[in-house]
Short mmCIF file of C-alpha atoms and ligand atoms in Angstrom, two decimals:
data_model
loop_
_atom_site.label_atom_id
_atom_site.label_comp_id
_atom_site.label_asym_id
_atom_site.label_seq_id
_atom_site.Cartn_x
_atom_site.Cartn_y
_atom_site.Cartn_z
CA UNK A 1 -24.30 -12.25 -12.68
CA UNK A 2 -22.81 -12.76 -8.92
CA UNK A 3 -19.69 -12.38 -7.93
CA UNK A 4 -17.98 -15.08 -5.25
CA UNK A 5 -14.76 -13.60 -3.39
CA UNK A 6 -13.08 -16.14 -1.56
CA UNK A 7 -10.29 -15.22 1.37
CA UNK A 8 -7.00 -17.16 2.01
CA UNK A 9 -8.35 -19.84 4.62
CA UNK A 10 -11.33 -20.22 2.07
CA UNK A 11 -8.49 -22.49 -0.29
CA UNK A 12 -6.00 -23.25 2.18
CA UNK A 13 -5.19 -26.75 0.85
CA UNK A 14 -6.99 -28.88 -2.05
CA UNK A 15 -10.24 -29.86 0.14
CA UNK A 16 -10.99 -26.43 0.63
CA UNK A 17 -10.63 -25.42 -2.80
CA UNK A 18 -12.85 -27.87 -3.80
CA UNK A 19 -15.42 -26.70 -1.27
CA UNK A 20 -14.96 -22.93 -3.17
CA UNK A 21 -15.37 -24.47 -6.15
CA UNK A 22 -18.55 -26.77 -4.65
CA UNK A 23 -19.95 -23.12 -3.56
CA UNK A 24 -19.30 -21.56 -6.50
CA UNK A 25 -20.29 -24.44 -9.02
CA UNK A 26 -23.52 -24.48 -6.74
CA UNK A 27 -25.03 -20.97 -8.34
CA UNK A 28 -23.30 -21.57 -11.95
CA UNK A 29 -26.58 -20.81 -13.44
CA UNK A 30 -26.18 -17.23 -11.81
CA UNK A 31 -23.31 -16.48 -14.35
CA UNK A 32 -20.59 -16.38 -11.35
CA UNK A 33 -17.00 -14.41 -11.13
CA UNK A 34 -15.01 -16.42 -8.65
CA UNK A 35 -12.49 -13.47 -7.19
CA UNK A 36 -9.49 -15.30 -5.32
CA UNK A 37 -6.64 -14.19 -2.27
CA UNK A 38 -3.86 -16.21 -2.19
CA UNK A 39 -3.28 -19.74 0.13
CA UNK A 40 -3.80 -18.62 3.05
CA UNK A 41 -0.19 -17.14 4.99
CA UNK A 42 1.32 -17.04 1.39
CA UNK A 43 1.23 -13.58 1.44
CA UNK A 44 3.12 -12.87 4.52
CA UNK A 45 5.65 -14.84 3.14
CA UNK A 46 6.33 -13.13 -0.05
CA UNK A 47 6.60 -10.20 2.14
CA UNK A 48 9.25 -11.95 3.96
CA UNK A 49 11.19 -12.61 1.24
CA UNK A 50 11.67 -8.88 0.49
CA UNK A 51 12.79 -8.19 4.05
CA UNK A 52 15.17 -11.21 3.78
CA UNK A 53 16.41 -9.45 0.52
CA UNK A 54 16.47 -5.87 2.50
CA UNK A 55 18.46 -7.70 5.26
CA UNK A 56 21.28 -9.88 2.99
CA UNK A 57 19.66 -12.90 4.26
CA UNK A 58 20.08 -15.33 1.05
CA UNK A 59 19.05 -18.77 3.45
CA UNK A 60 15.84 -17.64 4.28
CA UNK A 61 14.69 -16.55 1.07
CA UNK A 62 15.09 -19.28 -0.56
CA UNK A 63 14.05 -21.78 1.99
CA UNK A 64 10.51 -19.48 2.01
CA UNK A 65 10.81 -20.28 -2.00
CA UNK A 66 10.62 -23.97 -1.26
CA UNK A 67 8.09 -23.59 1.01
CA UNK A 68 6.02 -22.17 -1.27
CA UNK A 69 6.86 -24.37 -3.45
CA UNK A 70 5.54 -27.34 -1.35
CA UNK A 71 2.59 -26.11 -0.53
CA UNK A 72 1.55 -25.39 -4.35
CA UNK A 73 3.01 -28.45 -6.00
CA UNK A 74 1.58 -30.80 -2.79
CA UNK A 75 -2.17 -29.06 -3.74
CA UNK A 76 -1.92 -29.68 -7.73
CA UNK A 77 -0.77 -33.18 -6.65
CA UNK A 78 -3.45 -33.89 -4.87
CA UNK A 79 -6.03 -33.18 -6.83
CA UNK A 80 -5.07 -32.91 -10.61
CA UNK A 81 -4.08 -35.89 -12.70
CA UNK A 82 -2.55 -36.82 -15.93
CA UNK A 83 -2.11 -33.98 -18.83
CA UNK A 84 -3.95 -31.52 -16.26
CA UNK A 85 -1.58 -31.96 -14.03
CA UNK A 86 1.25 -32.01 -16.55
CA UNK A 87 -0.08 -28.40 -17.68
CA UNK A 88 -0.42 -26.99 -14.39
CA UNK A 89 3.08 -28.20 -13.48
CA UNK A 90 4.76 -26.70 -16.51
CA UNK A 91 2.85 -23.06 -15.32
CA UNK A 92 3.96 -23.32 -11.63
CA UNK A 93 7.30 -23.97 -12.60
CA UNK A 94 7.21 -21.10 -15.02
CA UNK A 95 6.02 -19.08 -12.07
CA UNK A 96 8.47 -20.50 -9.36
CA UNK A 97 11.59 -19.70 -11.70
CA UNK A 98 9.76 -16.38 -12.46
CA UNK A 99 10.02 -15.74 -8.46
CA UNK A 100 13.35 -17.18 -8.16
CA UNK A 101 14.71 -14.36 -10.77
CA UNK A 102 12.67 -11.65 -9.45
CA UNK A 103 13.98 -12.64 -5.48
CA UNK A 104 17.95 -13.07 -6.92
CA UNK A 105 16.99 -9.38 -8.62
CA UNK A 106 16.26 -7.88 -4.74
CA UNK A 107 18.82 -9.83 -3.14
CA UNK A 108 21.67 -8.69 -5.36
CA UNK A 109 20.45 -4.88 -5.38
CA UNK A 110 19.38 -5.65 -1.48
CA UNK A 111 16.00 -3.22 -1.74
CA UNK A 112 12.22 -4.28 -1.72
CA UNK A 113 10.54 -1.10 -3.12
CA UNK A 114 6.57 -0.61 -2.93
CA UNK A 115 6.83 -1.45 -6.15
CA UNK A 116 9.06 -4.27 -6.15
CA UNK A 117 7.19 -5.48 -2.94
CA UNK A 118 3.44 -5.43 -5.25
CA UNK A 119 5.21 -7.20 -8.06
CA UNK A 120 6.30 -9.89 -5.69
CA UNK A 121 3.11 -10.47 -3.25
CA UNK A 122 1.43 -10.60 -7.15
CA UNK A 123 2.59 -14.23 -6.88
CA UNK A 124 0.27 -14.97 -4.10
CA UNK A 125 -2.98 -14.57 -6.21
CA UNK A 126 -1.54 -15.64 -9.35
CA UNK A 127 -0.83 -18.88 -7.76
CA UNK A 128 -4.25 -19.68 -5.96
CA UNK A 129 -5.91 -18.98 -9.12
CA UNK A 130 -3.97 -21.14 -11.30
CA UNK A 131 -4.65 -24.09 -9.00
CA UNK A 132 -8.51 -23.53 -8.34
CA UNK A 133 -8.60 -22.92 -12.63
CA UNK A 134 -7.21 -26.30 -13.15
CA UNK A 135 -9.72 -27.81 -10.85
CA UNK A 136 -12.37 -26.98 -12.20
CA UNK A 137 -10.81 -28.12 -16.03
CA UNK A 138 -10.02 -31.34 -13.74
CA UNK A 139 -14.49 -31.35 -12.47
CA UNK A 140 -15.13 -30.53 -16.03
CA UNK A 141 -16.68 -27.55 -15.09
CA UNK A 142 -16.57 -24.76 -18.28
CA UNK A 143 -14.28 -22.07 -16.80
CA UNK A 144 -11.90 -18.88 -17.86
CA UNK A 145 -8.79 -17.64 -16.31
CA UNK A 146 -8.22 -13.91 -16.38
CA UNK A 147 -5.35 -12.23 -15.49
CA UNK A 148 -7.21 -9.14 -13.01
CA UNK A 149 -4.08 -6.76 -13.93
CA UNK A 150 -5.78 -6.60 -17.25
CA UNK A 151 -8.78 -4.72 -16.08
CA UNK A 152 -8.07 -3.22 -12.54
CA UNK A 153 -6.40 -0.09 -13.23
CA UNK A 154 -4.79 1.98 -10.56
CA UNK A 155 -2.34 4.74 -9.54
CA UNK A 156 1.02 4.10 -8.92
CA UNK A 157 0.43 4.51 -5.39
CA UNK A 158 2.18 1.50 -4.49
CA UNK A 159 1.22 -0.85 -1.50
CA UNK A 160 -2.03 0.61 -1.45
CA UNK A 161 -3.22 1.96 -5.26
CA UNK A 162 -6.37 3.17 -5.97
CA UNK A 163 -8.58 2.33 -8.85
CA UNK A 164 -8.90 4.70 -11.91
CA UNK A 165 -13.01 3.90 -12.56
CA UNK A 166 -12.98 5.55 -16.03
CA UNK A 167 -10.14 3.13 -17.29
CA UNK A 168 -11.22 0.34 -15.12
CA UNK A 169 -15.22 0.21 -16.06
CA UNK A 170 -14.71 -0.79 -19.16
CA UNK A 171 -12.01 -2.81 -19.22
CA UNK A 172 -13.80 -5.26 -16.94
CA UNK A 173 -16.86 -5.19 -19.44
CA UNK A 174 -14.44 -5.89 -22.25
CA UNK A 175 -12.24 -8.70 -20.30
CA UNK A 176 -15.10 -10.45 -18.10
CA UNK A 177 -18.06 -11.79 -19.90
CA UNK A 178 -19.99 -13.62 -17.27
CA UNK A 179 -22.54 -16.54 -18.74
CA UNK A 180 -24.82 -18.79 -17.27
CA UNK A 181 -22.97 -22.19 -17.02
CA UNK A 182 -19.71 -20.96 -16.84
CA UNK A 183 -17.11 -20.13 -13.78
CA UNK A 184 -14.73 -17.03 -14.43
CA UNK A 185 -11.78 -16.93 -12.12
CA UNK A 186 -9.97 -13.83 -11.68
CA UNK A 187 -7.41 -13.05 -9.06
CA UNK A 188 -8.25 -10.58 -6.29
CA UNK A 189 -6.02 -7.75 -4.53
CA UNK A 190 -3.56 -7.18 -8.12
CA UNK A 191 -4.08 -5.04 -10.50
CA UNK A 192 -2.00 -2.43 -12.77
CA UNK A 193 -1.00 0.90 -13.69
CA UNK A 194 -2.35 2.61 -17.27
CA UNK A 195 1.29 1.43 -17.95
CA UNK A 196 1.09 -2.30 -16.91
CA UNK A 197 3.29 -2.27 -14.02
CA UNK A 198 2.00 -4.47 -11.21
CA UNK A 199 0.05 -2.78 -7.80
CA UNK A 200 -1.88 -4.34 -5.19
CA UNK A 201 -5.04 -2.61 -3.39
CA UNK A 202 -3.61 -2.75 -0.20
CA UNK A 203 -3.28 -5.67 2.42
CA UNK A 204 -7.16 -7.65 2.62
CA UNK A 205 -7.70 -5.83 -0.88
CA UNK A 206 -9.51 -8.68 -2.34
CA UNK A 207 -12.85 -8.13 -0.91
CA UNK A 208 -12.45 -4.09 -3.01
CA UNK A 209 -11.40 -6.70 -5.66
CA UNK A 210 -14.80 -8.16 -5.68
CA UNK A 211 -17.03 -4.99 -5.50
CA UNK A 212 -15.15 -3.21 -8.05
CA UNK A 213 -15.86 -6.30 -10.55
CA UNK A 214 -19.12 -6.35 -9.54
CA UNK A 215 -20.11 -2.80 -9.80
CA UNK A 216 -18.70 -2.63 -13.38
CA UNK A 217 -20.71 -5.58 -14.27
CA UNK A 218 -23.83 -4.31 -12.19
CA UNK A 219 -23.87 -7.78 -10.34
CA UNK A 220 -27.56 -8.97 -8.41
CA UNK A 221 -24.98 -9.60 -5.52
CA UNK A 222 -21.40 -9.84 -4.17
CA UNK A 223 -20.43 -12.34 -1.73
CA UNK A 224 -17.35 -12.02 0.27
CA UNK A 225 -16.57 -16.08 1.88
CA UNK A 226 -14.50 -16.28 4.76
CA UNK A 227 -14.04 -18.13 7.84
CA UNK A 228 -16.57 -16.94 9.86
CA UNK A 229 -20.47 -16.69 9.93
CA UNK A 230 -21.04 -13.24 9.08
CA UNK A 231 -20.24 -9.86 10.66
CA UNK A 232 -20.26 -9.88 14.07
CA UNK A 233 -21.16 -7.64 17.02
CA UNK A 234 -17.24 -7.05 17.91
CA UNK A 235 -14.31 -9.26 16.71
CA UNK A 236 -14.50 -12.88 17.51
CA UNK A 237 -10.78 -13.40 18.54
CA UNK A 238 -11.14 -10.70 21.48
CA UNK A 239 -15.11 -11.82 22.33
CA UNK A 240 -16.25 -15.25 21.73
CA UNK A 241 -19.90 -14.74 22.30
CA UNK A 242 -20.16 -12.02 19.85
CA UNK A 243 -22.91 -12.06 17.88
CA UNK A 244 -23.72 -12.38 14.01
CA UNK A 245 -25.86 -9.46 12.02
CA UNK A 246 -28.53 -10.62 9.93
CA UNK A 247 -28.27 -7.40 8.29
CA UNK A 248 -26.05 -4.11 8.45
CA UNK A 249 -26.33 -0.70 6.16
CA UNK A 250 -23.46 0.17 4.12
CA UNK A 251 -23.12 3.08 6.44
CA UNK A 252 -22.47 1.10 9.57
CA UNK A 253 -20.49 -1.10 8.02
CA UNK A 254 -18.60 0.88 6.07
CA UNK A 255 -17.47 2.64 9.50
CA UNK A 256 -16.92 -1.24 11.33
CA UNK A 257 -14.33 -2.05 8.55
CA UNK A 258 -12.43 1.56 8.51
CA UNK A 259 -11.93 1.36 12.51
CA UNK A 260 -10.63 -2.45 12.98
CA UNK A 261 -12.90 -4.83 11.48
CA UNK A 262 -10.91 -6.70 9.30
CA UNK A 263 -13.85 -9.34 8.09
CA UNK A 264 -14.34 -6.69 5.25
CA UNK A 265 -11.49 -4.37 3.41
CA UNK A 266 -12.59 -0.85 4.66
CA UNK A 267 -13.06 0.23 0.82
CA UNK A 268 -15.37 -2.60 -0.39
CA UNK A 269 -18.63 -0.86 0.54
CA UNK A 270 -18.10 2.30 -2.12
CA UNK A 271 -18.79 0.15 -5.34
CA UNK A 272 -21.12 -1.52 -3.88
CA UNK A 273 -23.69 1.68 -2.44
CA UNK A 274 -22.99 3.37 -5.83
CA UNK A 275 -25.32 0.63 -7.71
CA UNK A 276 -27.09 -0.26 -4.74
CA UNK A 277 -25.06 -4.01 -4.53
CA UNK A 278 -26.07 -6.40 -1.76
CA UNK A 279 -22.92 -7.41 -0.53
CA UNK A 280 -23.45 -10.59 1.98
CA UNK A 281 -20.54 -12.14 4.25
CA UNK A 282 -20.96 -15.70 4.55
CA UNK A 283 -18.75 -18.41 6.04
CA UNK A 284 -16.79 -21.16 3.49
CA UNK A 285 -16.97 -23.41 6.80
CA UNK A 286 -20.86 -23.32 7.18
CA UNK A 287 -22.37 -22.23 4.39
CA UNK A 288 -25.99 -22.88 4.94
CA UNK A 289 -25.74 -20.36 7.49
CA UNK A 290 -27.26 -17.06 6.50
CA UNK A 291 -24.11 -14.76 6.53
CA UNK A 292 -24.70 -11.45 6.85
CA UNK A 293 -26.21 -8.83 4.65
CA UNK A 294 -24.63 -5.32 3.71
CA UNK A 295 -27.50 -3.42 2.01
CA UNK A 296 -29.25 0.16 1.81
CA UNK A 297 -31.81 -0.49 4.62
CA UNK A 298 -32.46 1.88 7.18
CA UNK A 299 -30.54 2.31 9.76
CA UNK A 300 -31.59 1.31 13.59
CA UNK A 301 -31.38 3.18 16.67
CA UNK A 302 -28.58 2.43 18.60
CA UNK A 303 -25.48 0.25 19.09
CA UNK A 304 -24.76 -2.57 16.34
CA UNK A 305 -21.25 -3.35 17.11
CA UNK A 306 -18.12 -2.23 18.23
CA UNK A 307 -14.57 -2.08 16.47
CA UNK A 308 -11.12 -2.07 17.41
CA UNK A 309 -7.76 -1.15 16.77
CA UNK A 310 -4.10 -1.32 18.27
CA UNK A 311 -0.75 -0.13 17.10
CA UNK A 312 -1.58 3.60 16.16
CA UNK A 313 0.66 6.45 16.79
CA UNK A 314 -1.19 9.66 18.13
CA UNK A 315 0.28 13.50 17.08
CA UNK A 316 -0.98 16.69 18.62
CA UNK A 317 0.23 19.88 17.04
CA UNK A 318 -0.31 23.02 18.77
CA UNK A 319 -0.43 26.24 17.12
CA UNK A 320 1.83 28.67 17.87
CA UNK A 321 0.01 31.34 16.40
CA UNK A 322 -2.85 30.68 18.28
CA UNK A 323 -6.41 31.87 18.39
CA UNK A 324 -8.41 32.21 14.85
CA UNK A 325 -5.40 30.21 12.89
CA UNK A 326 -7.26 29.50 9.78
CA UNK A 327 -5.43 27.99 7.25
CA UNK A 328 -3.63 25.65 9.90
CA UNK A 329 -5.76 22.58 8.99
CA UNK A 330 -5.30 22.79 5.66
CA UNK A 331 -1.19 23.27 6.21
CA UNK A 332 -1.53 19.95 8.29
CA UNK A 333 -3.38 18.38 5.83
CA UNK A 334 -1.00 19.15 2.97
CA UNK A 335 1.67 17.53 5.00
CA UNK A 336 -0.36 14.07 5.33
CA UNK A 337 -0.77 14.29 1.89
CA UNK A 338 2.52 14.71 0.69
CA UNK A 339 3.23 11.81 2.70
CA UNK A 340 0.48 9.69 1.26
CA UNK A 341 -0.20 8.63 4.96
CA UNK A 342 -4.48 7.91 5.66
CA UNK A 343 -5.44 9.68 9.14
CA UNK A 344 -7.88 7.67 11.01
CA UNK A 345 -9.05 10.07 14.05
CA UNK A 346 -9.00 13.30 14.81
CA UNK A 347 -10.08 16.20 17.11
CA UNK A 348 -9.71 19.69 17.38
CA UNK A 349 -9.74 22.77 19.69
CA UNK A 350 -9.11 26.01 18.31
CA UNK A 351 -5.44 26.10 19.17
CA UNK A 352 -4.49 22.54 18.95
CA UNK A 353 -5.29 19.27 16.70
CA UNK A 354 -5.49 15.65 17.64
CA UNK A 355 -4.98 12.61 15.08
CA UNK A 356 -4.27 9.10 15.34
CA UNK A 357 -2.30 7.30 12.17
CA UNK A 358 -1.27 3.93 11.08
CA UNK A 359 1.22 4.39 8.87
CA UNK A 360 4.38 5.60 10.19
CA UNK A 361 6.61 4.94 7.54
CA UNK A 362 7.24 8.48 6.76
CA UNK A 363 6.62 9.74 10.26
CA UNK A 364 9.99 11.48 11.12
CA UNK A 365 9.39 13.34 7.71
CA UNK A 366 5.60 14.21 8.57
CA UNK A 367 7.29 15.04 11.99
CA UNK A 368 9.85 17.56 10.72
CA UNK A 369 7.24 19.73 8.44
CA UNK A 370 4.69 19.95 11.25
CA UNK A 371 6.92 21.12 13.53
CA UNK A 372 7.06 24.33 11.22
CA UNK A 373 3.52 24.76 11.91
CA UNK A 374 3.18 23.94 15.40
CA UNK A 375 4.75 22.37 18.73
CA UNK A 376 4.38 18.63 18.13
CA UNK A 377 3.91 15.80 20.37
CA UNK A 378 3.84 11.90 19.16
CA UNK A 379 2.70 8.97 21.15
CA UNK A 380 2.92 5.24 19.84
CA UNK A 381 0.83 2.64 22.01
CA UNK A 382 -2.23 4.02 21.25
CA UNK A 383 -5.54 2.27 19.76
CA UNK A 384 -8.75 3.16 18.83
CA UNK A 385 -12.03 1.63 19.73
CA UNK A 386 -15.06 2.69 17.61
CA UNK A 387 -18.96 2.21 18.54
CA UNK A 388 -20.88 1.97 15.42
CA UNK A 389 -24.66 2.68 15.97
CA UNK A 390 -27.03 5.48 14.52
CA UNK A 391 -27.79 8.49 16.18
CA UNK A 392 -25.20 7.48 19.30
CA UNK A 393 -24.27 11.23 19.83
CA UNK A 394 -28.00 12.14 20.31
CA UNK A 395 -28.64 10.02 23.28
CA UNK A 396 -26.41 11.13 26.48
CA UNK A 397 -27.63 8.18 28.55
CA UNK A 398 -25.87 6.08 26.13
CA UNK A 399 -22.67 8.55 26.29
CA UNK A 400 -22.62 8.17 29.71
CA UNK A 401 -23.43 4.55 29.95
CA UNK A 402 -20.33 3.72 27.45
CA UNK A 403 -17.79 6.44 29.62
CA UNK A 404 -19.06 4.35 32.92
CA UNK A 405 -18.55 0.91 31.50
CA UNK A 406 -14.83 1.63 30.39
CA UNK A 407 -13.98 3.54 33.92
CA UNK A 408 -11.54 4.02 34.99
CA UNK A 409 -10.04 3.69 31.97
CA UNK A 410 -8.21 6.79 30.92
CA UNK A 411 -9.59 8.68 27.11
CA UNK A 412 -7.35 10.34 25.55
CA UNK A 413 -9.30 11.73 22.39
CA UNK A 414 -12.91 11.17 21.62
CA UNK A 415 -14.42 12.28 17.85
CA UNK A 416 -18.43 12.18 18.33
CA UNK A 417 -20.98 13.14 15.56
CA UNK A 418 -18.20 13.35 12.46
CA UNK A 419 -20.94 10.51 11.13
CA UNK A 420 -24.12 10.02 12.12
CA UNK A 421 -23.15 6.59 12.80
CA UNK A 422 -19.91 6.72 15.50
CA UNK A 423 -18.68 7.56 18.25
CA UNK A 424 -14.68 6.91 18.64
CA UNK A 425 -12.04 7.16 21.29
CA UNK A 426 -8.24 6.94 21.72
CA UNK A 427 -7.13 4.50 24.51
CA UNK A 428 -4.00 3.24 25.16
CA UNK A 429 -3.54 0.14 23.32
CA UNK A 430 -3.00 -2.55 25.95
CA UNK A 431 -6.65 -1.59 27.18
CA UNK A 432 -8.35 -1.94 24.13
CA UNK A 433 -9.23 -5.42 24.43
CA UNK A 434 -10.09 -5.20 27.83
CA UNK A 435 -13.13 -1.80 27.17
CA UNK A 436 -14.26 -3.80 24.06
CA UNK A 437 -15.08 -7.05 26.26
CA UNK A 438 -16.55 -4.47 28.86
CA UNK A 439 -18.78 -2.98 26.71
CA UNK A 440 -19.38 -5.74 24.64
CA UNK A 441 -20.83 -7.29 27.72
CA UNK A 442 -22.75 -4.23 28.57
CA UNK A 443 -24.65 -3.47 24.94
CA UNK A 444 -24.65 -7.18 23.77
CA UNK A 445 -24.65 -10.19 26.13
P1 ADP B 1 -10.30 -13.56 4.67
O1 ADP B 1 -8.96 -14.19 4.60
O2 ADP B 1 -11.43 -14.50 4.37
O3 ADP B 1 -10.38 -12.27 3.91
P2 ADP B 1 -9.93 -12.08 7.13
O4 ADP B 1 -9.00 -12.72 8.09
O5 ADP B 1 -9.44 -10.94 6.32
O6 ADP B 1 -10.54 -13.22 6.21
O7 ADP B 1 -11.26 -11.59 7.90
C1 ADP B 1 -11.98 -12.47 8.69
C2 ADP B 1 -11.61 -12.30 10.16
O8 ADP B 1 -11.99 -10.99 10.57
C3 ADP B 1 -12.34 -13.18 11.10
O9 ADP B 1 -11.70 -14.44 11.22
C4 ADP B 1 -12.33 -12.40 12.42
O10 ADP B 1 -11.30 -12.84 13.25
C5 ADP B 1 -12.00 -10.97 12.00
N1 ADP B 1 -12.98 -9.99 12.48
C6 ADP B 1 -12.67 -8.81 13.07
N2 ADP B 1 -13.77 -8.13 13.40
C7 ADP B 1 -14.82 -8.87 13.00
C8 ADP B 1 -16.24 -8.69 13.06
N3 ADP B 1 -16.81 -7.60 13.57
N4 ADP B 1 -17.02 -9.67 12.53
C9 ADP B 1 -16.47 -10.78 11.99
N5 ADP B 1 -15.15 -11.01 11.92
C10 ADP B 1 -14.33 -10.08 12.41
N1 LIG B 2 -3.67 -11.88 -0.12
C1 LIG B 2 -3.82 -10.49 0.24
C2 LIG B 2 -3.52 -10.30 1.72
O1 LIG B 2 -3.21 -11.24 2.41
C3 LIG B 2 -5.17 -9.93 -0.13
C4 LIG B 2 -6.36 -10.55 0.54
O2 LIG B 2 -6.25 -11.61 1.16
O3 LIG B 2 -7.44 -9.95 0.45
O4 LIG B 2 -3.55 -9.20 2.17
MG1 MG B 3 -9.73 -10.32 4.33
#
């Protein structure tokens, strides 16, 4: 069996749809899971509609609702007819006065919790799914709808939950049973607590949607379709002549997608390396085009691309103890953890630690506590941008060629030989984009 994940721009509208189901009909003899994101922008604007309900602002949720609305009805329209149509309208209209309830429900109590927030982006997926289903009952084309919060089993770590494998294994071997012949659509991102309650995998999920499916179900290969060729050398939207891999190891791209590059969900690559699962990006636009392919190979001497990102806050703490502090990570630590907040970079001396985050929902909290272990300092602004290539630390001419390319650009962290595989630095975040073209020009062009 394969499995086919398919991002937002992949079915926009009704033509592209078609063209995912043209793909995906294309290798029905390979027993294919189709694995689905929501119309592209649809998910943004569920968000909105809990902010609208945080912020009293009755107009603008509703107008969102009939803006969803359109877009969903004027797809079915287009390209269902008669009693399919009928049918399909009778379930979107059970979903839109599903939404309409749920969005009253946060506008009267004037909250969007996590878990309020998963329920209601749940409707993104739900939707796309339900369309591209009755397509294929409209092509005749033997197909099965299945609900993914039936088999995806997380935490209740809302916003971003993470899969329970034990529950979740066999669940999708007792939900999906993939046959030659035969399309099975499942939605990609959602999934559920032991208890049922709705969670999402965290924003871009759907691509750890598609690997965790396929794992279970020991898949020949995963294919994540998207809107461009492959992965690239850098991101194409700061570097137009960036360059697509043929092929990348897990590794390498593993560390790409955790520092910025968003063409693949930074946790797609685990299911995938635990069964040894090719996992090839290919483009919905062009898809004779080779795409590129994630696989155990071994890994090349130097650089293979470069990744970026912007909007991180940076905390030192100091130690006020100083000198042979042990147990001061592990106090840190505990604090990130309580505050279920990821830490992307760090550094440290032996009196003071260096970390960039993301997440600063919590951060006056996280704030507070560390300041019982240490003297902290926070800076926003910051980005990272990572250089992905084996064996980088080993090779000072290539340290000092990437430190001369970005001068006189001022590093203010760098985290070299945590991986064998990357070599990261802290700039400020308005010269991110301006080092990546820099070097991008200097190691690819
Ligand atoms: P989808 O909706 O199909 O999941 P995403 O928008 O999540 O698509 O990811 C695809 C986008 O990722 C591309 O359009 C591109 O702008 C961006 N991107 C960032 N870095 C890279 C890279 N190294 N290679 C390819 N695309 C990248
Ligand atoms: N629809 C979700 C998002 O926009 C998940 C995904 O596209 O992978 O984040
Ligand atoms: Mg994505």
């Amino acid at each position: 069996m394969i499995v086919l994940k398919f991002g937002g721009t992949s079915v926009k509208d009704s033509y592209w749809i078609d063209r995912t189901i043209d793909i995906t009909n294309n290798q029905i003899e390979r027993a294919p899971v189709l694995v689905s994101s929501a119309i592209s922008k649809v998910t943004d604007k569920l968000i909105s509609i809990g902010k609208s309900a945080e912020e009293n602002n009755k107009n603008a949720i509703f107008e969102t609702i009939e803006t969803l609305k359109k877009m969903h009805f004027d797809v079915a329209k287009d390209f269902l007819t008669g009693k399919n149509l009928e049918t399909a309208t009778e379930a979107l209209n059970g979903f839109f006065q599903e939404l309409e309830s749920f969005s009253k429900g946060l506008f009267m109590l004037k909250e969007c919790s996590p878990k309020s927030l998963d329920m209601l982006v749940s409707f993104g997926e739900r939707l796309s799914t339900l369309l591209i289903y009755h397509r294929t009952i409209e092509r005749k084309i033997d197909s099965e709808l299945i609900d993914a919060r039936k088999f995806i089993i997380t935490d209740d770590n809302f916003k971003a939950a993470s899969p329970n494998y034990d529950l979740t294994n066999p669940k999708i071997k007792e939900y999906i049973k993939p046959k030659k012949g035969k399309i099975i659509i499942t939605q990609g991102f959602i999934a559920s607590t032991p208890e049922g309650v709705t969670t999402t995998l965290g924003r871009g999920g759907s691509d750890f949607s598609a690997t965790i499916i396929g794992s279970a179900l020991d898949a020949e290969e995963v294919q994540i379709w998207t809107d461009v060729d492959g992965i690239l050398t850098t991101d194409p939207r700061v570097v137009p002549q960036a360059k697509k891999l043929e092929t990348i190891s897990y590794s390498e791209a593993a560390e790409l997608a955790f520092f910025g590059a968003k063409v693949v969900h930074p946790y797609t690559i685990y299911p995938a390396v635990v069964k040894h699962i090719p996992v090839i990006v290919k483009n919905t636009k062009n898809p004779d085009c080779t795409g590129t392919s994630i696989i155990k190979q071994p890994v090349e001497k130097g650089i293979i691309g470069i990744a970026g990102k912007k909007n991180l806050t940076s905390i030192n703490i100091s130690s006020y103890r100083m000198l042979n502090a042990y147990g001061f990570l592990s106090r840190i630590f505990t604090v990130f953890n309580k505050y279920k907040t990821p830490v992307d970079l760090i550094s440290t001396s032996e009196v003071s630690v260096s970390m960039t985050i993301e997440d600063t929902a919590n951060i006056d909290l996280i704030e507070k506590e560390l300041e019982e272990i240490g003297k902290v300092t926070i800076e926003s602004n910051n980005g990272t941008i990572c250089l992905v290539g084996k064996n980088i630390w080993k090779d000072s001419s290539l340290i000092s060629k990437i430190f001369e390319t970005i001068y006189p650009t001022s590093v203010k962290m760098i985290s070299l030989g945590a991986s064998d595989v990357n070599l990261s630095m802290v700039l400020n975040d308005d010269e991110i984009d301006d080092a990546i073209i820099k070097l991008h020009k200097v190691f690819f062009e």
